[in-house]
Phi, psi and omega in degrees: 000129179275160177299325181294319179294323178295317180298320179296322181294318179297319179297320180298322179298318181296319181290321185296331181299325186270348189244315185197161179300145182284132176246121182262154174233161177074211185300326181295333180297318180295318180297316181296321180296318178297315181299318181294320179297315180297314181299319179295318180296320180291326184279330186286127177289149177241164182294340181269352181297138177285138174227155178262130176239144173258137177261115188269078173049062181291148171289172178301317180294319178294321178296319178296318178296319179295319178297326177294325178282329184238068189298331180298329184256018183305313185295318179295320179296315180297330181273006174090023177303139178256349180212136179225152168254116183230171175283156186302322181298320179295317178298319180295324177297317182294318179294317181297331180280358179077020181276156185285075184228138175233133174277122186249354178160180178286148180255166176285142177296144179294158176299128187262353181217168181299127181294128183296338182275357181256125182285125177296157188301313180301316180293326179295317179293317178299315180302314182294316180294322177295319179295318179296323178292324180282328184231063179295344177289342184236334189236129172233128178267123181252125173269104187267354180161191185242153172286169180303312183297326177295318180291333182270003182078018180110155178236151174236126181286163174301339177272003178088009181277138184261128174245107183288342185095164186219160167285147172267115191251140175229135177261130172262124182245116178193158175279099189297329184269004182298142177281350182276141173293149180275101190267357179202149182228137176242127175251127173228151178206160179221167174078013177297321166264118197298325187281354185274077194294327183297334184291321179289328177290326175297321178297314181298314182294324179294315177301309182299320180294315181296318180294316180295329186274343182295130183081358182240310178263121187298319184293315178296321180299312177300316182298313182287337172292329189242356184226168172234140176242129176248125187236110174276111192282327181200090192282355178228069188294324178298315178299321179297322179295327177288324173301314181290329179299322178299332180279358180284159181299327182300326184251018170100353173089000180254123180304147178274149175277055181278123185260319194269185175279194189254012179298126178292148176289161178273008181286158180300329179230158178300156179301316176191140174211127350305155186294149173263167183294330186259344183218124172199169180294176175102173180242136175287110184292340177270017170231011189249359179294155188286338183282121177057033180298328183275354178290163180294152177125002174231154184263149172262002177278115186298340180266349184289153180295333182254026178301125189271355179098176185282334180200166180298129179065026183290337187270135183299329178297320180285323175300318178293317180302307184295318180297321181292317180293320178299327180287339183265322186236127179287160174286119188236008181234133174301163194281340184290148182303327184270001182286139183266136170286139186285165177300333182282358179307137180237143178108151176218145177231136175229122178255109186273138176224176170206138024207163157228158186294331182256348187082135186218136170259116181259128180257160168295160350279159167254333186281345180210158176272356176291130181298144178288160183296333177260033187303318183299312180292316179300315180292321181295317178295316177299320178296320181295317178296313183300322179296324180295325186251003180060051177251168169274156173234130181198172168263175184295149180283336177211169189297135176225112184260159176066024184268167189291313185294322178295320179297311186295318177285314185296319181273316189258339179087359184278152171300127185220142189218152159256130175244118176270115181296150176293141178169183177228010178196158177292331180255103186288150171283139184297332178290341181262345195295317180301317180294331178286317191265323189302322182298344185282346182300307182294323180293320178292322178297319177297317179298322177295322177296328179283342199294343180288321177213070192299318182294327179279315186292328183293343178278346182270164180295161178250141173275108187267344175208145186206132176223160177217142179210145175276132181226157173298140178295147175307132184093351176080008182258099178090199184232158180219164177247129174254128178244128178238135182224151169245133188237138183221135179260006182304137179081007179240164177284353181293145177272332176202161174283130186249359179166169178205156181215163180227141174231169191225154174191189174208172181309121185106355178090182179298159180223166188297334183270010179298125182302149183297338180285352184240102178301136184288159182292350176272000181298144176290162176305132184093355182260007181268182176278128187284135171275159178249141179295139182296332180260010175099345182205140173276100182208018183235164179288332171229136187224146166262136181218155182205170179202140170247122186235144181293125174233026182299330182265008181277121179297152175306141181160185180249133189222172170230147172247132184245122181249136172227157184233157183241138175273171182295343177273003177092355182281129176269130180277184181290149177281164176212136188249148174228146183261153171211152183235132173249119183243143179262125178277164185291329183268354180056053183273204185286147180284122176218140177282135181243009175213152181248134179290147174236167186278068176230173182297318189239130182231130174257126180235114179261133188227141170262130189231158171269129180236125182264340179266155181250004182293156178294148184241224185293154180296149182283348182267004179296123181289156177272133180276130176225181181268354184230085178296137183243334182199155177299145176294146182263356178232149178271118180300137180264156179262009177293134181239177175284193181300144178287120181290158177297130182295131177226164176295142179302139176251113181241135174246120183264127179301141177274125181216151177236149180294133176287137181251000000 
């Protein structure tokens, strides 16, 4: 090729842009044709492309119809999702049916491989057993029953894959050596629907956080001394193994959207293999509970995502679930649908699922739109949780029978919920996971504080801020503890806060040497040391209150103070604990505070004190409570104390305050 010919060709290109489309001949024609074909293919939408749709406030009937068209997203639709990412074909079906749906744009592609931030089932079980072996003082692993495949002697998939079956495991988290009676129990679980991966990770993180925080975080320490937490880590292990099987190289590396357990259908051929998102074998475990199983809201189609099973409680996973919860929480509600559970009811259950785009707390009933007899209490507890995590709270949009929350409330009377985690897919992106899970820590701790008498406690005020600091005793003789609290009645039936009190303990619960001036944390409501209102009178919806109490006889060590408040109707709200530390210096000098409390949940206050007695005091291995737990404690705090001081009348100094005008 000569330079002149090349120059002529370049000149021709410049002219062709302004006059007519360029037509190539020879080898360039083939290249251009290929480029045009690729560009056209990339630009053309396909039925599998993800799109975002908005649901414009569907009625219950419209939501049920939409769930029938989009079975993969049935749970999110029933829980009130306002936005979904679906494939284009699904969106077109919904629009063609005249349902209140709008396509608003392209969606993010689904996760194509196993998320690295989600612990696989085998690793999850190993982790839990190792933790229980390392911390038997706090963790007990309970084998509550077997999965379907375990009871059947193993399962074989249509592809020839062997599932031996698994134990259904629940972790009990509590301070086993605490001297305090366990006055409340919280049951939480994840993975009942196998593909909802974020729920099992929430269970793992909750267990790890509670164990790491005991003896470090004052509020968690108090809670585990006086409460028990039961955590079902993966309540549908066979289904989870099928989700993971899809992520294997043999099946292309993408996890399957398997929802149900692994029971084969009774049909002549499998529902689908490899499974599709909308149809596969198994029973929907959240439609198989014995309560209201025959009510509308479950499918009799063995391949449907909401297939309710052959009979009520037919699945071994659900039989194990119900038996385990019954062993933890007594039946406290009479059997009629309209019967009210009493204020003395103890225990709370939360069955975690995912997902809705905004996050949703679902209350009973699910089987009917008629409000349950304890609607006020159920809704108030749900509202308090939802406010902590910025979720919506509602009941189901259409009937759902045989579900977990209806069973737990209907049979046992306890407040019971389904919580749909915030998200946009069953398989979370690792960049989103912390934001999805982290807000639940504070909400779960509050629920645990309510768990001894949830219907009664939710009516009482909440302690929204709490600090503690060591100060010189009035008159300069010895040391004292100042406790400051902020109390709020928002969200309760109380018209104003009518009082507050404080009780005391340390890791392991109260002990025999607790000075008489400090009421123990096992005291009944009304049995603590009374705080005084900062403005002189308890008569407002939010109040500042404080108390200075004598701790001269308190041995050096780390402790917690627990404050609860009472509304004008007499209801005591949930407690909240703050930590403080009294340390003995080597020279036994003058008592001086060396740290200042701040308005956070956990406060560490280190103090140098004068000690006139030489007897041994608190153990040297007692961990220091702080606000940021970093690792599990390596020693079990002991409840051994120093010499029991001579009992004296409590010495309380009430701060002098006048009402602001």
